[in-house]
Amino acid sequence: MIRKVLLVDDDAAVREALSQTLELAEYEAVTAGSFVAAKDHITPRFEGVIVSDIRMPGRDGFHLLNYARETDPELPVILLTGEGDIPMAVKAMGEGAYDFLEKPCAAADLLAVIGRGIGARAQVLETRALKRQLERGDPAARLLFGSSPQSEALRERVRTVAPTLAEVLVTGPAGSGISKVAEVIHLMSPRAQGPFLKRPAAGLDAAEFTRLCKDAAEGSVFLDEVSALSQATQYAALEQIEQGRGVRLLAGTTADLAALVEQERFNADLFYRLEGMRVRIPSLAERPEDIPVIFRHYVVQAAEQAGIPVPEVTPDFLAALMAQSWPGNARSLMSAAMRFVLGMPEEVAEAAELGLSEQMARVERSLLIAALGRHNGHASEAAQALKLPRKTFYDKLARYGIKPETYRR
């Protein structure tokens, strides 16, 4: 989440006082004593807001405001003045200032305005990031959301396996969008013009499977929760793969197929054919920084479906979302977005009722999982990245019931 504030004031004492206020509120203060010193920070990529005095020698706050508006009309600029000049305030707002405060202003008032500006800026930057993804033009960019390294790795993995026409096994936790990833693989494959037929594996007999493959000729068949496939249908699927009858087999599961093979509950030959091209979807707990991006996307989608304006999502609201583990992953986040749009945000209310220690424990757990996800389940590398002694790291894993091997790809 962005927390940067460019603070511009020619009075060093004022800069220092405001900088301390911002740092106590956990903002990153970037200070400058003039427009010239601030200019290089004012770019369309600036991840934060600008707070500037109006009365400064040389080029004043109005000049800075105009420069910022020309550089990026959606970059929030909050202007400060000690003059108490109402016409000046009107002029500032008319020229596009995000807000206007009179010095000296109460810390609570300043932080409230900055918080709103930060929320607005985050929404702008995330919308632009999504637009850039869409402009790439491929289904992975259009349909698989998230800005974390794990999300980008997922998109690249999909782009790698899609053109091969080989069988693919898509794995991930419940609610992570396994069937959606399988459809993206189909859309990016040479068989994209053919049918994409998906069926639950449970209850699918061998004859129905054979008929399904015929219906999907020159396209793809997706079997959801392939671990539930009967033994007879597993043999039929293996025969289909070995004979190559003009249909691509995509399979998805939340189960540990390797363990089922060891228990002789899943055909080993079929497993190894599917395992050759595996795509693993990381849980939201492994990439908490994606929660705001995905939630905002679902909020826009839900508002469009409901035919109502898109409500503002505040930084505090997003922080409450990120404090949760989301065992239902994207599916439960989508439901929360719909309830939020309709004025019923139960999940956030639940998080707000937790004590500080419980909220901190949830955040710590998500950081541990995220580190393991980034380092492919290697505990020693994750501990090093978090700058924790190995014993401390393992103690924390034990406390939260986290198993590193769960996050190995």
CSV table of C-alpha atoms in Angstrom, one decimal:
chain,number,residue,atom,x,y,z
A,1,MET,CA,0.0,0.0,0.0
A,2,ILE,CA,1.4,3.4,-0.9
A,3,ARG,CA,2.4,5.6,2.0
A,4,LYS,CA,4.5,8.4,0.5
A,5,VAL,CA,4.1,12.1,1.0
A,6,LEU,CA,6.1,14.8,-0.8
A,7,LEU,CA,6.3,17.7,1.6
A,8,VAL,CA,7.4,21.0,0.2
A,9,ASP,CA,8.0,24.1,2.5
A,10,ASP,CA,10.7,26.7,2.5
A,11,ASP,CA,10.6,26.8,6.4
A,12,ALA,CA,12.9,24.1,7.7
A,13,ALA,CA,11.3,24.1,11.1
A,14,VAL,CA,7.8,23.6,9.6
A,15,ARG,CA,9.2,20.8,7.3
A,16,GLU,CA,10.7,19.0,10.3
A,17,ALA,CA,7.5,19.3,12.4
A,18,LEU,CA,5.3,18.1,9.6
A,19,SER,CA,7.7,15.3,8.7
A,20,GLN,CA,7.7,14.0,12.3
A,21,THR,CA,3.8,14.1,12.2
A,22,LEU,CA,3.8,12.0,9.0
A,23,GLU,CA,6.4,9.5,10.2
A,24,LEU,CA,4.5,9.0,13.5
A,25,ALA,CA,1.5,8.1,11.3
A,26,GLU,CA,3.7,5.7,9.4
A,27,TYR,CA,3.9,7.7,6.2
A,28,GLU,CA,7.2,8.0,4.3
A,29,ALA,CA,8.0,11.8,4.1
A,30,VAL,CA,10.1,13.1,1.2
A,31,THR,CA,11.0,16.7,2.0
A,32,ALA,CA,12.0,19.6,-0.2
A,33,GLY,CA,12.5,23.3,0.5
A,34,SER,CA,11.5,24.6,-2.9
A,35,PHE,CA,9.7,23.8,-6.1
A,36,VAL,CA,13.1,23.2,-7.8
A,37,ALA,CA,14.1,20.6,-5.2
A,38,ALA,CA,10.7,19.0,-5.4
A,39,LYS,CA,10.3,18.9,-9.2
A,40,ASP,CA,12.2,15.7,-9.9
A,41,HIS,CA,9.8,13.8,-7.6
A,42,ILE,CA,6.7,15.0,-9.4
A,43,THR,CA,6.1,12.3,-12.1
A,44,PRO,CA,3.1,10.2,-13.3
A,45,ARG,CA,4.6,7.3,-11.4
A,46,PHE,CA,4.8,9.1,-8.0
A,47,GLU,CA,3.2,6.8,-5.5
A,48,GLY,CA,1.7,9.2,-3.0
A,49,VAL,CA,0.4,12.8,-2.5
A,50,ILE,CA,2.0,16.2,-2.4
A,51,VAL,CA,1.6,18.7,0.5
A,52,SER,CA,3.0,22.1,-0.4
A,53,ASP,CA,3.1,25.5,1.2
A,54,ILE,CA,1.7,28.3,-1.1
A,55,ARG,CA,3.9,31.2,0.0
A,56,MET,CA,7.4,30.3,-1.0
A,57,PRO,CA,10.2,32.4,-2.5
A,58,GLY,CA,10.6,32.1,-6.2
A,59,ARG,CA,8.2,29.6,-7.7
A,60,ASP,CA,5.3,29.3,-5.2
A,61,GLY,CA,2.7,26.6,-4.4
A,62,PHE,CA,0.5,27.6,-7.3
A,63,HIS,CA,3.3,27.1,-9.7
A,64,LEU,CA,3.9,23.7,-8.2
A,65,LEU,CA,0.2,22.9,-8.5
A,66,ASN,CA,0.1,23.8,-12.1
A,67,TYR,CA,3.3,21.8,-12.9
A,68,ALA,CA,1.8,18.8,-11.1
A,69,ARG,CA,-1.5,19.1,-13.0
A,70,GLU,CA,0.4,19.3,-16.3
A,71,THR,CA,2.5,16.2,-15.3
A,72,ASP,CA,-0.4,14.1,-13.9
A,73,PRO,CA,-3.9,15.6,-13.5
A,74,GLU,CA,-4.7,12.8,-11.1
A,75,LEU,CA,-1.8,13.5,-8.7
A,76,PRO,CA,-3.4,14.9,-5.4
A,77,VAL,CA,-1.8,18.2,-4.3
A,78,ILE,CA,-2.8,19.6,-0.9
A,79,LEU,CA,-1.9,23.2,-0.4
A,80,LEU,CA,-1.1,24.9,2.9
A,81,THR,CA,-1.1,28.6,3.8
A,82,GLY,CA,-0.7,30.8,6.9
A,83,GLU,CA,-2.6,33.7,5.4
A,84,GLY,CA,-6.1,32.6,6.1
A,85,ASP,CA,-7.1,33.9,2.7
A,86,ILE,CA,-10.4,32.5,1.5
A,87,PRO,CA,-10.1,33.9,-2.0
A,88,MET,CA,-6.7,32.1,-2.2
A,89,ALA,CA,-8.4,28.8,-1.1
A,90,VAL,CA,-11.1,29.2,-3.8
A,91,LYS,CA,-8.4,29.9,-6.4
A,92,ALA,CA,-6.4,26.8,-5.2
A,93,MET,CA,-9.5,24.5,-5.5
A,94,GLY,CA,-10.5,26.0,-8.8
A,95,GLU,CA,-7.0,25.3,-10.2
A,96,GLY,CA,-7.3,21.6,-9.2
A,97,ALA,CA,-5.9,21.4,-5.7
A,98,TYR,CA,-7.1,18.2,-4.0
A,99,ASP,CA,-7.7,20.1,-0.8
A,100,PHE,CA,-6.6,23.3,1.1
A,101,LEU,CA,-5.6,23.7,4.8
A,102,GLU,CA,-4.7,26.7,6.8
A,103,LYS,CA,-1.5,26.7,8.8
A,104,PRO,CA,-1.1,25.8,11.6
A,105,CYS,CA,-3.5,22.9,11.1
A,106,ALA,CA,-4.3,20.1,13.5
A,107,ALA,CA,-2.4,16.9,12.9
A,108,ALA,CA,-5.7,15.0,12.8
A,109,ASP,CA,-7.1,17.3,10.1
A,110,LEU,CA,-3.9,17.0,8.0
A,111,LEU,CA,-3.7,13.2,8.3
A,112,ALA,CA,-7.4,12.8,7.4
A,113,VAL,CA,-6.9,14.8,4.2
A,114,ILE,CA,-3.7,12.9,3.4
A,115,GLY,CA,-5.4,9.6,4.0
A,116,ARG,CA,-8.2,10.4,1.6
A,117,GLY,CA,-5.6,11.6,-1.0
A,118,ILE,CA,-3.5,8.4,-0.6
A,119,GLY,CA,-6.6,6.3,-1.1
A,120,ALA,CA,-7.5,8.2,-4.3
A,121,ARG,CA,-4.0,8.0,-5.6
A,122,ALA,CA,-3.8,4.2,-4.9
A,123,GLN,CA,-7.0,3.7,-6.9
A,124,VAL,CA,-5.7,5.8,-9.8
A,125,LEU,CA,-2.4,3.8,-9.9
A,126,GLU,CA,-4.1,0.5,-9.7
A,127,THR,CA,-6.5,1.4,-12.4
A,128,ARG,CA,-3.6,2.4,-14.6
A,129,ALA,CA,-1.8,-0.9,-13.9
A,130,LEU,CA,-4.9,-2.9,-14.8
A,131,LYS,CA,-5.2,-0.8,-18.0
A,132,ARG,CA,-1.6,-1.5,-18.9
A,133,GLN,CA,-2.3,-5.2,-18.4
A,134,LEU,CA,-5.3,-5.0,-20.7
A,135,GLU,CA,-3.2,-3.2,-23.3
A,136,ARG,CA,-0.8,-6.1,-23.5
A,137,GLY,CA,-3.8,-7.8,-25.2
A,138,ASP,CA,-3.4,-11.4,-24.0
A,139,PRO,CA,-6.0,-13.2,-21.8
A,140,ALA,CA,-3.4,-13.7,-19.0
A,141,ALA,CA,-3.2,-9.9,-18.7
A,142,ARG,CA,-6.9,-9.3,-19.0
A,143,LEU,CA,-8.2,-12.1,-16.7
A,144,LEU,CA,-5.5,-12.9,-14.1
A,145,PHE,CA,-5.3,-10.0,-11.7
A,146,GLY,CA,-2.6,-8.9,-9.3
A,147,SER,CA,0.6,-6.9,-9.2
A,148,SER,CA,2.7,-9.1,-6.9
A,149,PRO,CA,5.7,-11.1,-8.2
A,150,GLN,CA,3.7,-14.2,-7.6
A,151,SER,CA,0.9,-13.0,-9.8
A,152,GLU,CA,3.3,-12.0,-12.6
A,153,ALA,CA,5.0,-15.4,-12.3
A,154,LEU,CA,1.6,-17.1,-12.6
A,155,ARG,CA,0.8,-15.2,-15.8
A,156,GLU,CA,4.2,-16.0,-17.3
A,157,ARG,CA,3.8,-19.7,-16.4
A,158,VAL,CA,0.4,-19.7,-18.2
A,159,ARG,CA,2.0,-18.0,-21.2
A,160,THR,CA,4.7,-20.7,-21.2
A,161,VAL,CA,2.4,-23.8,-21.0
A,162,ALA,CA,-0.5,-22.5,-23.2
A,163,PRO,CA,1.2,-22.9,-26.7
A,164,THR,CA,2.5,-26.4,-26.0
A,165,LEU,CA,-0.8,-28.3,-26.4
A,166,ALA,CA,0.5,-30.7,-23.7
A,167,GLU,CA,-1.8,-31.8,-20.9
A,168,VAL,CA,-1.8,-29.3,-18.0
A,169,LEU,CA,-2.5,-29.8,-14.3
A,170,VAL,CA,-3.7,-26.6,-12.5
A,171,THR,CA,-3.4,-26.7,-8.8
A,172,GLY,CA,-4.3,-24.3,-6.0
A,173,PRO,CA,-6.3,-23.8,-2.8
A,174,ALA,CA,-10.1,-23.8,-2.8
A,175,GLY,CA,-11.6,-20.6,-4.3
A,176,SER,CA,-8.4,-19.6,-6.1
A,177,GLY,CA,-9.8,-19.7,-9.6
A,178,ILE,CA,-8.5,-23.0,-11.0
A,179,SER,CA,-11.1,-23.2,-13.7
A,180,LYS,CA,-10.5,-19.6,-14.7
A,181,VAL,CA,-6.8,-20.3,-15.1
A,182,ALA,CA,-7.6,-23.4,-17.2
A,183,GLU,CA,-9.8,-21.3,-19.5
A,184,VAL,CA,-7.0,-18.7,-19.9
A,185,ILE,CA,-4.7,-21.5,-20.9
A,186,HIS,CA,-7.2,-22.6,-23.5
A,187,LEU,CA,-7.7,-19.0,-24.8
A,188,MET,CA,-3.9,-18.6,-25.3
A,189,SER,CA,-3.4,-22.0,-27.0
A,190,PRO,CA,-3.6,-22.9,-30.7
A,191,ARG,CA,-6.9,-24.5,-29.9
A,192,ALA,CA,-8.5,-21.2,-28.8
A,193,GLN,CA,-11.0,-21.3,-31.7
A,194,GLY,CA,-12.2,-24.7,-30.6
A,195,PRO,CA,-14.7,-25.5,-27.8
A,196,PHE,CA,-13.7,-25.2,-24.1
A,197,LEU,CA,-15.8,-27.8,-22.2
A,198,LYS,CA,-15.5,-28.1,-18.5
A,199,ARG,CA,-17.1,-30.8,-16.3
A,200,PRO,CA,-16.7,-31.9,-12.6
A,201,ALA,CA,-14.7,-35.1,-12.5
A,202,ALA,CA,-16.9,-36.6,-9.8
A,203,GLY,CA,-19.5,-38.9,-11.2
A,204,LEU,CA,-18.1,-38.7,-14.8
A,205,ASP,CA,-18.0,-42.3,-16.2
A,206,ALA,CA,-15.7,-43.5,-19.0
A,207,ALA,CA,-18.4,-43.4,-21.7
A,208,GLU,CA,-19.4,-39.8,-20.8
A,209,PHE,CA,-15.7,-38.8,-20.8
A,210,THR,CA,-15.2,-40.3,-24.3
A,211,ARG,CA,-18.3,-38.5,-25.5
A,212,LEU,CA,-17.1,-35.2,-24.0
A,213,CYS,CA,-13.8,-35.5,-25.8
A,214,LYS,CA,-15.6,-35.9,-29.1
A,215,ASP,CA,-17.8,-32.9,-28.4
A,216,ALA,CA,-14.6,-30.9,-27.7
A,217,ALA,CA,-12.8,-32.0,-30.8
A,218,GLU,CA,-10.1,-29.4,-31.8
A,219,GLY,CA,-10.6,-27.7,-28.5
A,220,SER,CA,-10.0,-28.4,-24.8
A,221,VAL,CA,-11.7,-30.4,-22.0
A,222,PHE,CA,-11.3,-29.2,-18.4
A,223,LEU,CA,-11.9,-31.7,-15.6
A,224,ASP,CA,-12.6,-29.9,-12.3
A,225,GLU,CA,-11.2,-31.7,-9.2
A,226,VAL,CA,-9.6,-34.5,-11.2
A,227,SER,CA,-8.8,-36.3,-7.9
A,228,ALA,CA,-12.5,-37.4,-7.9
A,229,LEU,CA,-12.2,-39.2,-11.2
A,230,SER,CA,-13.2,-42.9,-11.0
A,231,GLN,CA,-10.5,-45.5,-11.8
A,232,ALA,CA,-12.2,-46.5,-15.0
A,233,THR,CA,-12.4,-42.9,-16.2
A,234,GLN,CA,-8.8,-42.3,-15.2
A,235,TYR,CA,-7.8,-45.2,-17.6
A,236,ALA,CA,-10.0,-43.6,-20.3
A,237,ALA,CA,-8.3,-40.3,-19.8
A,238,LEU,CA,-4.8,-41.9,-20.0
A,239,GLU,CA,-5.9,-43.6,-23.2
A,240,GLN,CA,-7.1,-40.3,-24.6
A,241,ILE,CA,-3.8,-38.7,-23.9
A,242,GLU,CA,-1.7,-41.5,-25.4
A,243,GLN,CA,-3.7,-41.8,-28.6
A,244,GLY,CA,-3.9,-38.0,-29.1
A,245,ARG,CA,-7.4,-37.7,-30.5
A,246,GLY,CA,-7.4,-34.0,-31.3
A,247,VAL,CA,-8.5,-32.7,-27.9
A,248,ARG,CA,-6.4,-31.1,-25.2
A,249,LEU,CA,-6.9,-32.3,-21.6
A,250,LEU,CA,-6.7,-29.7,-18.8
A,251,ALA,CA,-7.2,-30.8,-15.2
A,252,GLY,CA,-7.6,-29.0,-11.9
A,253,THR,CA,-7.4,-30.0,-8.3
A,254,THR,CA,-7.1,-28.7,-4.8
A,255,ALA,CA,-5.9,-32.1,-3.6
A,256,ASP,CA,-2.4,-33.5,-3.3
A,257,LEU,CA,-2.4,-35.9,-6.2
A,258,ALA,CA,1.1,-37.2,-5.4
A,259,ALA,CA,-0.1,-38.4,-2.0
A,260,LEU,CA,-3.1,-40.0,-3.7
A,261,VAL,CA,-0.8,-41.9,-6.1
A,262,GLU,CA,1.2,-43.2,-3.1
A,263,GLN,CA,-2.1,-44.4,-1.6
A,264,GLU,CA,-2.9,-46.0,-4.9
A,265,ARG,CA,-6.1,-43.9,-5.2
A,266,PHE,CA,-5.0,-42.2,-8.4
A,267,ASN,CA,-3.4,-43.6,-11.5
A,268,ALA,CA,0.3,-43.0,-11.4
A,269,ASP,CA,0.8,-42.9,-15.2
A,270,LEU,CA,-2.0,-40.3,-15.6
A,271,PHE,CA,-0.6,-38.2,-12.7
A,272,TYR,CA,2.9,-38.1,-14.4
A,273,ARG,CA,1.4,-37.1,-17.7
A,274,LEU,CA,-0.5,-34.3,-16.1
A,275,GLU,CA,2.3,-33.2,-13.7
A,276,GLY,CA,4.6,-32.5,-16.6
A,277,MET,CA,3.0,-29.2,-17.3
A,278,ARG,CA,1.8,-27.9,-13.9
A,279,VAL,CA,0.5,-24.4,-13.1
A,280,ARG,CA,0.2,-23.6,-9.4
A,281,ILE,CA,-2.0,-20.7,-8.2
A,282,PRO,CA,-0.7,-19.0,-5.1
A,283,SER,CA,-3.2,-18.4,-2.3
A,284,LEU,CA,-4.1,-14.8,-1.3
A,285,ALA,CA,-2.2,-15.4,2.0
A,286,GLU,CA,1.0,-15.8,0.0
A,287,ARG,CA,0.5,-12.5,-1.8
A,288,PRO,CA,-1.4,-10.1,0.5
A,289,GLU,CA,-0.3,-7.1,-1.6
A,290,ASP,CA,-2.7,-8.3,-4.3
A,291,ILE,CA,-5.8,-8.1,-2.1
A,292,PRO,CA,-6.4,-4.3,-2.7
A,293,VAL,CA,-5.9,-4.7,-6.4
A,294,ILE,CA,-8.3,-7.7,-6.7
A,295,PHE,CA,-10.8,-6.3,-4.3
A,296,ARG,CA,-11.1,-3.0,-6.1
A,297,HIS,CA,-11.5,-4.9,-9.4
A,298,TYR,CA,-14.4,-6.9,-7.9
A,299,VAL,CA,-15.9,-3.8,-6.4
A,300,VAL,CA,-16.0,-2.1,-9.8
A,301,GLN,CA,-17.5,-5.3,-11.3
A,302,ALA,CA,-20.1,-5.6,-8.6
A,303,ALA,CA,-21.1,-2.0,-8.8
A,304,GLU,CA,-21.6,-2.3,-12.6
A,305,GLN,CA,-23.7,-5.4,-12.1
A,306,ALA,CA,-25.8,-3.7,-9.4
A,307,GLY,CA,-26.1,-0.5,-11.5
A,308,ILE,CA,-24.9,1.7,-8.7
A,309,PRO,CA,-21.9,4.1,-8.4
A,310,VAL,CA,-18.6,2.6,-7.4
A,311,PRO,CA,-18.1,3.3,-3.7
A,312,GLU,CA,-14.8,4.7,-2.3
A,313,VAL,CA,-12.5,2.1,-0.8
A,314,THR,CA,-10.5,3.7,2.0
A,315,PRO,CA,-6.9,2.7,3.1
A,316,ASP,CA,-8.2,1.7,6.5
A,317,PHE,CA,-10.8,-0.6,4.8
A,318,LEU,CA,-8.1,-2.2,2.7
A,319,ALA,CA,-5.8,-2.6,5.7
A,320,ALA,CA,-8.6,-4.5,7.5
A,321,LEU,CA,-8.9,-6.8,4.4
A,322,MET,CA,-5.2,-7.4,4.3
A,323,ALA,CA,-5.3,-8.4,8.0
A,324,GLN,CA,-7.4,-11.5,7.2
A,325,SER,CA,-6.2,-14.8,5.9
A,326,TRP,CA,-9.0,-15.3,3.3
A,327,PRO,CA,-9.1,-19.2,3.3
A,328,GLY,CA,-11.7,-18.9,0.5
A,329,ASN,CA,-9.3,-16.9,-1.6
A,330,ALA,CA,-10.6,-15.0,-4.6
A,331,ARG,CA,-14.0,-16.5,-4.4
A,332,SER,CA,-14.6,-15.2,-0.9
A,333,LEU,CA,-13.0,-11.8,-1.7
A,334,MET,CA,-15.5,-11.5,-4.6
A,335,SER,CA,-18.4,-12.2,-2.2
A,336,ALA,CA,-17.0,-9.6,0.2
A,337,ALA,CA,-16.8,-7.0,-2.6
A,338,MET,CA,-20.4,-7.6,-3.5
A,339,ARG,CA,-21.5,-7.2,0.1
A,340,PHE,CA,-19.3,-4.0,0.4
A,341,VAL,CA,-21.0,-2.5,-2.7
A,342,LEU,CA,-24.4,-3.3,-1.2
A,343,GLY,CA,-23.5,-1.9,2.2
A,344,MET,CA,-22.9,-5.2,4.0
A,345,PRO,CA,-19.2,-5.6,4.7
A,346,GLU,CA,-19.3,-8.4,7.2
A,347,GLU,CA,-15.7,-9.6,6.8
A,348,VAL,CA,-14.3,-6.1,7.5
A,349,ALA,CA,-16.5,-5.7,10.5
A,350,GLU,CA,-15.3,-9.0,11.8
A,351,ALA,CA,-11.7,-8.0,11.5
A,352,ALA,CA,-12.4,-4.7,13.2
A,353,GLU,CA,-13.7,-6.5,16.2
A,354,LEU,CA,-10.4,-8.4,16.7
A,355,GLY,CA,-8.0,-7.2,19.3
A,356,LEU,CA,-4.7,-5.7,18.2
A,357,SER,CA,-2.7,-8.8,19.1
A,358,GLU,CA,-5.1,-11.0,17.0
A,359,GLN,CA,-4.8,-8.6,14.0
A,360,MET,CA,-1.0,-8.5,14.3
A,361,ALA,CA,-1.0,-12.4,14.5
A,362,ARG,CA,-3.0,-12.5,11.2
A,363,VAL,CA,-0.6,-10.1,9.6
A,364,GLU,CA,2.5,-12.0,10.8
A,365,ARG,CA,1.0,-15.3,9.6
A,366,SER,CA,0.3,-13.8,6.1
A,367,LEU,CA,3.9,-12.5,6.0
A,368,LEU,CA,5.3,-15.9,6.8
A,369,ILE,CA,3.2,-17.6,4.1
A,370,ALA,CA,4.1,-14.8,1.6
A,371,ALA,CA,7.8,-15.4,2.2
A,372,LEU,CA,7.5,-19.1,1.7
A,373,GLY,CA,5.5,-18.6,-1.5
A,374,ARG,CA,8.2,-16.3,-2.9
A,375,HIS,CA,10.9,-18.8,-2.0
A,376,ASN,CA,9.2,-21.9,-3.3
A,377,GLY,CA,8.6,-23.3,0.2
A,378,HIS,CA,12.3,-23.2,1.2
A,379,ALA,CA,12.2,-22.3,4.9
A,380,SER,CA,15.8,-21.2,5.2
A,381,GLU,CA,15.6,-18.8,2.3
A,382,ALA,CA,12.3,-17.4,3.6
A,383,ALA,CA,13.8,-16.9,7.1
A,384,GLN,CA,16.7,-15.1,5.6
A,385,ALA,CA,14.5,-12.8,3.6
A,386,LEU,CA,12.5,-11.9,6.7
A,387,LYS,CA,15.8,-11.4,8.7
A,388,LEU,CA,14.7,-14.0,11.3
A,389,PRO,CA,16.9,-16.6,13.0
A,390,ARG,CA,16.0,-20.1,11.6
A,391,LYS,CA,14.8,-21.3,15.1
A,392,THR,CA,12.6,-18.3,15.5
A,393,PHE,CA,11.2,-18.8,12.0
A,394,TYR,CA,10.4,-22.5,12.6
A,395,ASP,CA,8.9,-21.7,16.0
A,396,LYS,CA,6.5,-19.2,14.3
A,397,LEU,CA,5.7,-21.8,11.6
A,398,ALA,CA,4.8,-24.3,14.3
A,399,ARG,CA,2.7,-21.7,16.2
A,400,TYR,CA,0.6,-21.0,13.1
A,401,GLY,CA,0.5,-24.6,11.8
A,402,ILE,CA,2.3,-23.6,8.6
A,403,LYS,CA,4.0,-26.4,6.6
A,404,PRO,CA,6.7,-25.1,4.1
A,405,GLU,CA,6.2,-28.0,1.7
A,406,THR,CA,2.7,-26.7,1.0
A,407,TYR,CA,4.2,-23.8,-0.9
A,408,ARG,CA,6.6,-25.7,-3.1
A,409,ARG,CA,5.9,-25.6,-6.8
